[in-house]
Coordinates of N, CA and C in Angstrom, one line a residue:
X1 N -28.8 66.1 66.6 CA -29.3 66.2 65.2 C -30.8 66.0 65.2
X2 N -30.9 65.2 66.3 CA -32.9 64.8 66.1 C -33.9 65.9 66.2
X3 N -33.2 66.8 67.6 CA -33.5 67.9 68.1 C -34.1 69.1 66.8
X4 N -32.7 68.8 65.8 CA -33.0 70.1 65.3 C -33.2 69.9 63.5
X5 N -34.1 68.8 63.8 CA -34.4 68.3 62.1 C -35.1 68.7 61.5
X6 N -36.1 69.9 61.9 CA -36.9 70.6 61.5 C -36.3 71.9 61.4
X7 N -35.4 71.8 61.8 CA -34.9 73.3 61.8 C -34.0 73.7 60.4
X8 N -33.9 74.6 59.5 CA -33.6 75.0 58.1 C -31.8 75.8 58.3
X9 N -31.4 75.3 57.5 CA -30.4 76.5 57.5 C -30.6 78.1 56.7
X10 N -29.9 78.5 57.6 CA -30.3 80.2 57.1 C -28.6 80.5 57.0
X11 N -28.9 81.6 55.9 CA -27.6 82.5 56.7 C -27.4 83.4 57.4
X12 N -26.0 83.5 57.7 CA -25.7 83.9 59.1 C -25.9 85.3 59.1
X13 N -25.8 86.3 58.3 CA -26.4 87.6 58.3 C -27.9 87.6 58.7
X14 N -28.5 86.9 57.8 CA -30.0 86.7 58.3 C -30.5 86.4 59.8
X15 N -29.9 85.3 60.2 CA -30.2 84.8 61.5 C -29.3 86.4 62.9
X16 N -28.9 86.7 61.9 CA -28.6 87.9 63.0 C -29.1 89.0 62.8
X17 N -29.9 89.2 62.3 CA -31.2 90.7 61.6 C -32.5 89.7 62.1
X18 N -32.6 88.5 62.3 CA -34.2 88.0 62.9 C -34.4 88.6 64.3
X19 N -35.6 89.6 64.4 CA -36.1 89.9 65.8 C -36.1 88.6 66.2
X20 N -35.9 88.7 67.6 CA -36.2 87.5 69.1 C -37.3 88.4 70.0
X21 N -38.3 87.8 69.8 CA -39.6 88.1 70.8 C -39.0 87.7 72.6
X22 N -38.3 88.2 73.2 CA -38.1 87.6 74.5 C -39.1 87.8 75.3
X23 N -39.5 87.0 75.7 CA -40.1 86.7 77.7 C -39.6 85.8 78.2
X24 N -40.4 85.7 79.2 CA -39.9 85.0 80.4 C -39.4 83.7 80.2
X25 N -40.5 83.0 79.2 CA -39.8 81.7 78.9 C -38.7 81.5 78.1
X26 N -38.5 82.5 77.7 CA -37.3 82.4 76.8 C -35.7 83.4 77.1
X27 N -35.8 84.2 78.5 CA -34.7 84.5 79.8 C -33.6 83.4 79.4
X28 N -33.9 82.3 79.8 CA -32.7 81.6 80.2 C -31.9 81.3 79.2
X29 N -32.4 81.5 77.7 CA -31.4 81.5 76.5 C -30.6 83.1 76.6
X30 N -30.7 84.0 76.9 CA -30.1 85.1 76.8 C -28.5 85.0 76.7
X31 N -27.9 84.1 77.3 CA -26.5 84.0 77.2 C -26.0 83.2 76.0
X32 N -26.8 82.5 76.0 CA -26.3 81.3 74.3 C -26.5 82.2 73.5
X33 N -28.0 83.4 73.4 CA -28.2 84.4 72.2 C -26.7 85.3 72.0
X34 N -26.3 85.4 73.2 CA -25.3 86.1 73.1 C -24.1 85.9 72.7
X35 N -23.8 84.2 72.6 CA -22.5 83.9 72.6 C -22.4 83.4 70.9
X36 N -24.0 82.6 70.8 CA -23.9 82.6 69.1 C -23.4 84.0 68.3
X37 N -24.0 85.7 68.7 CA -24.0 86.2 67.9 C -22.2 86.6 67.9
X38 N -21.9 86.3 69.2 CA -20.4 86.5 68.9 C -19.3 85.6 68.1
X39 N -20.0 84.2 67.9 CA -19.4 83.1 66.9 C -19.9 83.9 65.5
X40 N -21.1 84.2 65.7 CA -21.5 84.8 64.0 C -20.6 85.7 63.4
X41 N -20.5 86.6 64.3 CA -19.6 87.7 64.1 C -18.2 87.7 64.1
X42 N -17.6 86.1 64.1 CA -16.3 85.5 64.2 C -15.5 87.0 65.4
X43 N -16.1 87.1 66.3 CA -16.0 88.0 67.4 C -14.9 86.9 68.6
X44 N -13.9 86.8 68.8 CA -13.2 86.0 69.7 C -13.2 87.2 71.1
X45 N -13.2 86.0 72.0 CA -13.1 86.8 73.6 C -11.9 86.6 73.7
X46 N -11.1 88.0 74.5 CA -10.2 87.9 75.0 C -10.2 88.7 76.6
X47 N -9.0 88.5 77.2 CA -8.8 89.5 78.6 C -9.1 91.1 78.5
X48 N -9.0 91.4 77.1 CA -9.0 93.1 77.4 C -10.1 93.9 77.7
X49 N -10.1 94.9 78.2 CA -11.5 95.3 77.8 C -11.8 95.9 76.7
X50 N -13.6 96.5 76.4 CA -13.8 96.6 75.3 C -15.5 97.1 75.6
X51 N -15.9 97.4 74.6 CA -17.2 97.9 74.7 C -18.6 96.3 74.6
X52 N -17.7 95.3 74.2 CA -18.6 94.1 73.8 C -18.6 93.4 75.8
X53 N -19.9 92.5 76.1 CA -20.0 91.8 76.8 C -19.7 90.4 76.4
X54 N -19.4 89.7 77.3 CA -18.6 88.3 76.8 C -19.3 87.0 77.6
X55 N -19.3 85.9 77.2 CA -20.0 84.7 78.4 C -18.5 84.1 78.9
X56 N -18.8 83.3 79.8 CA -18.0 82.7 80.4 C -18.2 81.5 81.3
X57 N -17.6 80.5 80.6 CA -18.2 78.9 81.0 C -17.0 78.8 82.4
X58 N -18.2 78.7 83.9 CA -17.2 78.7 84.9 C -17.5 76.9 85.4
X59 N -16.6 76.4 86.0 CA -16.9 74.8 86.8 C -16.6 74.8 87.8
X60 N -17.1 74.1 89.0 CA -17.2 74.1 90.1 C -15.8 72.7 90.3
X61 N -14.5 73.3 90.5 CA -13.5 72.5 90.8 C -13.8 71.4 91.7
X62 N -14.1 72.1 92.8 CA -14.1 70.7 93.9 C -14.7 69.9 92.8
X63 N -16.3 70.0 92.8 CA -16.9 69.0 91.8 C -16.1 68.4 90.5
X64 N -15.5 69.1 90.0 CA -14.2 68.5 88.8 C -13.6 67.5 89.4
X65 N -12.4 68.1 90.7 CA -11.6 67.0 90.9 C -11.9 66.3 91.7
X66 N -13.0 65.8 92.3 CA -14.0 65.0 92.8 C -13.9 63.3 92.0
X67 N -14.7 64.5 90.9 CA -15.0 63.2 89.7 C -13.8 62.8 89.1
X68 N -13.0 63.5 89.0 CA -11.6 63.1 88.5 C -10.9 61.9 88.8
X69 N -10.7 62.6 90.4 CA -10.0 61.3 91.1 C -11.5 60.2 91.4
X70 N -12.5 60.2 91.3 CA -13.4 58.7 91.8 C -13.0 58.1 90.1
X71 N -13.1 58.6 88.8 CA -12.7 58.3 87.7 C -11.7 57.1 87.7
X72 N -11.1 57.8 88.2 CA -8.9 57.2 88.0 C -9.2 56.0 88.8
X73 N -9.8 55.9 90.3 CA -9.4 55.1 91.1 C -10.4 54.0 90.9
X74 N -11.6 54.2 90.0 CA -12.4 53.0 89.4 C -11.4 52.6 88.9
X75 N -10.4 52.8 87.7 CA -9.4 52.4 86.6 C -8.4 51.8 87.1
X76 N -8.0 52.2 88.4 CA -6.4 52.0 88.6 C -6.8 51.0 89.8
X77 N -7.4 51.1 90.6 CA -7.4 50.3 91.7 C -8.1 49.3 91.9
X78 N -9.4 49.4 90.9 CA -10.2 48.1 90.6 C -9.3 46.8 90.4
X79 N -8.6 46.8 89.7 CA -7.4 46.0 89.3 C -7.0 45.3 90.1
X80 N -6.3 45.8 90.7 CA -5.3 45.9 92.3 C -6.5 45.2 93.9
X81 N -7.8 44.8 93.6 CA -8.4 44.1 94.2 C -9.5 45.2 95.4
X82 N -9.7 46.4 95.1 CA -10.2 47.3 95.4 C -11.5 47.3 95.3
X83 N -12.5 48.0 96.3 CA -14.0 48.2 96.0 C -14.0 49.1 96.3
X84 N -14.1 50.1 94.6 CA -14.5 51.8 95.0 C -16.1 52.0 95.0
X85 N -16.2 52.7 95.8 CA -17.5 53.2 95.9 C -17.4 55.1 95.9
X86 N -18.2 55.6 95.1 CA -17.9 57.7 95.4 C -19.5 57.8 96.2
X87 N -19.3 58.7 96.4 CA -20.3 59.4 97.2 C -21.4 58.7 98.0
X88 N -21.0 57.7 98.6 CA -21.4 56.4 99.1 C -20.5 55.5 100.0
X89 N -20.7 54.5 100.9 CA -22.3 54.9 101.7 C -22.7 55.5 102.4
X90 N -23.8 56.0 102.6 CA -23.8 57.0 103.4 C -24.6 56.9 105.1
X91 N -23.6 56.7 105.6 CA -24.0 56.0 106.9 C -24.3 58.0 107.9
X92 N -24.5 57.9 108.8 CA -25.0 58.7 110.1 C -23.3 59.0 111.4
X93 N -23.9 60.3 111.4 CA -22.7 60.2 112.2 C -23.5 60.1 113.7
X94 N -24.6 60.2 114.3 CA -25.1 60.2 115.3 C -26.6 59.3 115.0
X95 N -26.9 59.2 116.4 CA -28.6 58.7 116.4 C -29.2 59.5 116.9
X96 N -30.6 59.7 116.5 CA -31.4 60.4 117.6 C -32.1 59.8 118.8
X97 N -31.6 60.4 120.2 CA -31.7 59.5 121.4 C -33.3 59.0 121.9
X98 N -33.9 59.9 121.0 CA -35.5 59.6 121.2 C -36.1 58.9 120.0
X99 N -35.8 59.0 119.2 CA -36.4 58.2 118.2 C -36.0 57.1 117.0
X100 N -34.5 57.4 117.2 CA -33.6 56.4 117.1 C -33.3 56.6 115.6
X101 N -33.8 57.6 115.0 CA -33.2 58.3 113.9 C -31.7 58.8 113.2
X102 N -31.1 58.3 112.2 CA -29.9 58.4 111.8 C -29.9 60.9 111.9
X103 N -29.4 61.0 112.5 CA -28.6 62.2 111.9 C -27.4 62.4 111.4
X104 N -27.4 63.6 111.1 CA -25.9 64.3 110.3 C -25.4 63.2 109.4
X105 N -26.1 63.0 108.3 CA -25.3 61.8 107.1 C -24.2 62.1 106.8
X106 N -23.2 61.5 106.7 CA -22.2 61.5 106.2 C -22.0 61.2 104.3
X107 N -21.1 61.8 103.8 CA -20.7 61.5 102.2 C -19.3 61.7 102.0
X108 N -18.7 60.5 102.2 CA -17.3 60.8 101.9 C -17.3 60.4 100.3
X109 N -15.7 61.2 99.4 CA -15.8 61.3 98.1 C -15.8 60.3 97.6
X110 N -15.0 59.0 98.5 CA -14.2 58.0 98.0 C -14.1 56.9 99.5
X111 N -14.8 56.1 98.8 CA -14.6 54.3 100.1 C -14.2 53.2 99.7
X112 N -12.9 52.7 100.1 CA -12.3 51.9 99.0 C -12.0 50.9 100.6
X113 N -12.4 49.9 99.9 CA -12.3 48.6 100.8 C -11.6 47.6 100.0
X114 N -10.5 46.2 100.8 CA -9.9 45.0 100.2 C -9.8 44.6 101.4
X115 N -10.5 43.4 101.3 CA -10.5 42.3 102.5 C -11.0 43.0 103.8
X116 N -10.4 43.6 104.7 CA -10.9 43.8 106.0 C -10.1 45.3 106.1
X117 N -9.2 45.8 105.4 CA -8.8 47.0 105.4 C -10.0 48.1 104.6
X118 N -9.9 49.5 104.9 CA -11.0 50.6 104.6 C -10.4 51.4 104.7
X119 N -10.5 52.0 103.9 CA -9.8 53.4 103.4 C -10.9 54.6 102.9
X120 N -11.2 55.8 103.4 CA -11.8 57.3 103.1 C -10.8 57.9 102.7
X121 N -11.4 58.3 101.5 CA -10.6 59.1 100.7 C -11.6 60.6 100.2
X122 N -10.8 61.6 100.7 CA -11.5 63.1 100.3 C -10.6 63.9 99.5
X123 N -11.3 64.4 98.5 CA -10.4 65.2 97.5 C -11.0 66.6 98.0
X124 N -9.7 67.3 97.6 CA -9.7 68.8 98.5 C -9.1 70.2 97.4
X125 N -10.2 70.5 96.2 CA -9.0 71.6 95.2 C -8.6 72.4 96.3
X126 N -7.3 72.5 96.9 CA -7.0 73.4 97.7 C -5.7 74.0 97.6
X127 N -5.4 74.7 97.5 CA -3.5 75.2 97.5 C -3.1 75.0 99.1
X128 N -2.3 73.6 99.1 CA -1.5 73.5 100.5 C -0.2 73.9 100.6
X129 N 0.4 73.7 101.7 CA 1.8 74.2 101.7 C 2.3 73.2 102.5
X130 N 3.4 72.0 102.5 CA 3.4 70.6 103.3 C 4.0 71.3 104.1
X131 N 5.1 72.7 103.9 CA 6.2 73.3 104.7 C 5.8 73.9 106.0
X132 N 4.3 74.2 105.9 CA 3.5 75.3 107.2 C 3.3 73.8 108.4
X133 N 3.1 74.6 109.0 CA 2.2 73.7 110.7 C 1.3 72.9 109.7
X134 N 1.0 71.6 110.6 CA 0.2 71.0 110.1 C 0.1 70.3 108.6
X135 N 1.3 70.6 108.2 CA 1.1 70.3 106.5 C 0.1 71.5 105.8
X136 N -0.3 72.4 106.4 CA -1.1 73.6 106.1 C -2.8 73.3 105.5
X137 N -2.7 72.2 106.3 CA -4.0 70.9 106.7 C -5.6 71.9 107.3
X138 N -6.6 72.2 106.8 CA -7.6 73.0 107.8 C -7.7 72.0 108.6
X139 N -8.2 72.8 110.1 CA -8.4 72.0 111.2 C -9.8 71.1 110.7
X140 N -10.5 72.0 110.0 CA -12.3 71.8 109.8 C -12.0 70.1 108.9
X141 N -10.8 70.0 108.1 CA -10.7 69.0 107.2 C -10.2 68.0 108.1
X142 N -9.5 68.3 109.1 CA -8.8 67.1 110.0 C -10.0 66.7 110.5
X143 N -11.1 67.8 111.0 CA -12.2 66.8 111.7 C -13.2 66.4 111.2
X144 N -13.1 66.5 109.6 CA -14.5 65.8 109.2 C -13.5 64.4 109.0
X145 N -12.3 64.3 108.8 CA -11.7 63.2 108.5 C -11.5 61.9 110.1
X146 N -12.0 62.7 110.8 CA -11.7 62.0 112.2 C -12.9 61.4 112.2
X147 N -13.8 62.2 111.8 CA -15.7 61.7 111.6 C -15.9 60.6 111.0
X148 N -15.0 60.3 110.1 CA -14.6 59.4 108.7 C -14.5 58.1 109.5
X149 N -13.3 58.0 110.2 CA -12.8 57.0 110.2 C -13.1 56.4 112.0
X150 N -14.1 57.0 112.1 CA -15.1 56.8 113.4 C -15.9 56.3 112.6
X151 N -17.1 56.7 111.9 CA -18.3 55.7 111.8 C -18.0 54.7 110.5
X152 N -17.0 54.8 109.5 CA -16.7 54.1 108.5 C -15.6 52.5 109.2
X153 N -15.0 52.9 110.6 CA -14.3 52.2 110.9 C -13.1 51.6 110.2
X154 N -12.4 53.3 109.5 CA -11.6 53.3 108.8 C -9.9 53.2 108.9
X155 N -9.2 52.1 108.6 CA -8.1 52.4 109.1 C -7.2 53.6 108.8
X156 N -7.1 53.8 107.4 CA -6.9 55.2 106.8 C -7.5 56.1 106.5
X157 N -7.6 57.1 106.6 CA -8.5 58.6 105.7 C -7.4 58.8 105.0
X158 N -8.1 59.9 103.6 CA -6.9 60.6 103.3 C -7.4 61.9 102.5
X159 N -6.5 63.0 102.8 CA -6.9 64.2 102.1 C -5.9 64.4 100.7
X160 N -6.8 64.4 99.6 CA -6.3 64.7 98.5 C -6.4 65.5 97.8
X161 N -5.0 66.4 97.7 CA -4.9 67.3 97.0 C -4.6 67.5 95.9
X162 N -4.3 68.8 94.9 CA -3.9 69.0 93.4 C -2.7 69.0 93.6
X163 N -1.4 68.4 93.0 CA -0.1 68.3 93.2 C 0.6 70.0 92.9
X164 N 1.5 70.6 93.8 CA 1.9 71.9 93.1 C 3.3 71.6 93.0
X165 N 4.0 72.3 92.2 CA 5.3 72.1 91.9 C 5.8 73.0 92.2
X166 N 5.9 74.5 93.1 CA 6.3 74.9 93.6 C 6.2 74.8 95.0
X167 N 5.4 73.5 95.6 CA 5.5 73.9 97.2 C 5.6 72.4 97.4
X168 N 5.7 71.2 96.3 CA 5.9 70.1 96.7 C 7.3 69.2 96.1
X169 N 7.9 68.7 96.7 CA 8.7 67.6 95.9 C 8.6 66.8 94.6
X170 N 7.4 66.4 95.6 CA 7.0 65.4 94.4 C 5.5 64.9 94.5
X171 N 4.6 64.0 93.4 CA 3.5 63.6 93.9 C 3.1 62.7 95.0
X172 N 2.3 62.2 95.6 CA 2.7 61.3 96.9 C 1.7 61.3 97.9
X173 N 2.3 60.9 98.9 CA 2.2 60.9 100.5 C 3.0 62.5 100.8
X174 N 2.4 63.2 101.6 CA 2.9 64.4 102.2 C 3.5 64.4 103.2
X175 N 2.1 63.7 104.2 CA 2.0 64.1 105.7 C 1.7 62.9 105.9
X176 N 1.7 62.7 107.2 CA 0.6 61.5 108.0 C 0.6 61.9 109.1
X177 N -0.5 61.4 109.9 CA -0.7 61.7 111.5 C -1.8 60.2 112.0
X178 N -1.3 59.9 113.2 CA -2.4 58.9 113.9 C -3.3 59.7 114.8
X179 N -4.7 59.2 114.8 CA -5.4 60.0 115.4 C -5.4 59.6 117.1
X180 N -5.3 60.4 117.7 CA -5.4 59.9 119.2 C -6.7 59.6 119.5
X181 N -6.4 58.0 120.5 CA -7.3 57.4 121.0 C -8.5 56.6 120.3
X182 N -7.5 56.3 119.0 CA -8.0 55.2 118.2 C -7.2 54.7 117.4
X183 N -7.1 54.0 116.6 CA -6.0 52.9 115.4 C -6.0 53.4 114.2
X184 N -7.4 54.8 114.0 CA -7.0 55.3 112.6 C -5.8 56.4 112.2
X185 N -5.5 56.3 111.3 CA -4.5 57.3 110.5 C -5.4 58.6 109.7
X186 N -4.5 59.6 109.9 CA -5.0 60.6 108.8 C -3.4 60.9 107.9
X187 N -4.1 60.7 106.7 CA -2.8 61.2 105.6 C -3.3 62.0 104.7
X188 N -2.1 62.9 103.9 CA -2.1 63.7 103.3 C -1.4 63.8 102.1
X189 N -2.4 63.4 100.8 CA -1.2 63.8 100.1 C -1.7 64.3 98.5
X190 N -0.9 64.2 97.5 CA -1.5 65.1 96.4 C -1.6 64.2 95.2
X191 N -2.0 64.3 93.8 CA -1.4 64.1 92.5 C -1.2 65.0 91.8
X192 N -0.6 64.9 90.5 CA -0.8 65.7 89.5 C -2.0 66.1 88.5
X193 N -2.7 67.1 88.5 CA -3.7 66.9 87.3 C -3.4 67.2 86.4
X194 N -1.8 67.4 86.6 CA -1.2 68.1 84.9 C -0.7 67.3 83.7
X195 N -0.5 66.2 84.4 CA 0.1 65.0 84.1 C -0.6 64.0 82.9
X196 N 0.4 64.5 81.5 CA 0.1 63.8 80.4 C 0.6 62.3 80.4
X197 N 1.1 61.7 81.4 CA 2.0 60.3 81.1 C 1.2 59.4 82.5
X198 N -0.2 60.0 83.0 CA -0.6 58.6 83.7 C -0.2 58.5 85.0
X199 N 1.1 59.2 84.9 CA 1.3 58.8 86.1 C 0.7 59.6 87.6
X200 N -0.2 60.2 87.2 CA -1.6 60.3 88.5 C -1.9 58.9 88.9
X201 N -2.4 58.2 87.8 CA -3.5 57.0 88.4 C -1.9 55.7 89.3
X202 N -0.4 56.1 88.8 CA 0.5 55.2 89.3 C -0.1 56.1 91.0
X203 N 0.3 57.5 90.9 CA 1.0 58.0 92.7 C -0.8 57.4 93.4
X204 N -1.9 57.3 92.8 CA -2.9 56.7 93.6 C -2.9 55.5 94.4
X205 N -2.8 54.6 92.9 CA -2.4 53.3 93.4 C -1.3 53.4 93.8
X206 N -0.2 53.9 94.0 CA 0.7 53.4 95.4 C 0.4 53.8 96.8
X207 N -0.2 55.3 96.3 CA -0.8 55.5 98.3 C -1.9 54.9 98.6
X208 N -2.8 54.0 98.1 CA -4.0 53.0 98.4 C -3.0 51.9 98.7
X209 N -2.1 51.0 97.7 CA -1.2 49.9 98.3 C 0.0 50.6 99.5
X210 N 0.0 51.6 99.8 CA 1.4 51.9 100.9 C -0.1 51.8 102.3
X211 N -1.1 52.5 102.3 CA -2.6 52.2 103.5 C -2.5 50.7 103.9
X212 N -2.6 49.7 102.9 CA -3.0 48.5 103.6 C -1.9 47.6 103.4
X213 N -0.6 48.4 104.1 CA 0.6 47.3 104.4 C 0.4 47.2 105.9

């Protein structure tokens, strides 16, 4: 409202007959010009085609369910005697042998410590299938998670998925695997994001409490 306290109401025929002087500095409004005049014009978008051009608000899922699940697991596991930390810390997966410089930083989604147990946790929008080889796991995800729980000295990792209801049981634990030639685990498993009754933040907090039995 502060923004636009100088600004007058007009009507809406009018505001859609005012020339727009465009340049350069004013490019980056071209989509909002566009999308007001289709609210003016009580113009709704749909799938079909048509002679009109349309905007379209897209979101970067991973980044969605990223923040989703660090969201939930501040709420549900803080509780439960947890220390979440997202996109943090960010420790080095190597040194440099000459200068003694951290490389290749690491950023896992989710670092959840109680007492002396540690747990990495990576959220993954991905369509898995628990039924394929591997849990239908990428290899590339098994080894950033091996990376994990090497310099984090983590006893569990875990890869988190969007729960499907046609390729899963139920929400959960999927998979597990021990990593050879060390004490960490890699697990696999999913929630619901469809889920109006909560019970996402329950299937969290039980795969964080099922890690540090």
């Amino acid at each position: 409202a502060g923004h636009f306290e100088d600004v007058g109401a007009v009507d809406p025929r009018l505001a859609m007959d005012a020339p727009i002087a465009w340049d350069r500095r004013l490019d980056v409004w071209r989509p909002t010009e566009r999308l007001a005049r289709l609210l003016l014009r009580s113009m709704y978008q749909t799938a079909h085609s048509g002679a009109h051009s349309g905007v379209a608000l897209l979101f970067d899922m991973n980044e969605l369910f990223e923040g989703y699940v660090a969201s939930i697991a501040r709420s549900c596991l803080r509780p439960l005697g947890f220390r979440v930390l997202a996109q943090r810390p960010r420790l080095n997966l190597a040194v440099d042998a000459a200068s003694g410089r951290g490389a290749f930083m690491t950023k896992p989604d989710l670092y959840l410590t109680r007492g002396d147990e540690v747990i990495v946790l990576d959220t993954k929008w991905k369509r898995i299938d628990p039924g394929r080889p591997n849990a239908d796991v990428a290899q590339a995800d098994a080894y950033q998670m091996h990376g994990y729980a090497a310099v984090y000295g983590a006893q569990s990792t875990v890869l988190l998925y969007p729960y499907m209801s046609e390729l899963m049981a139920k929400p959960g634990l999927l998979a597990a695997w021990s990593f050879t030639g060390s004490n960490g685990s890699l697990k696999v498993a999913a929630i619901d994001v469809a889920s109006r009754s909560g019970t996402e933040r329950n299937v969290l907090a039980a795969v964080a409490e099922a890690l540090t039995r």
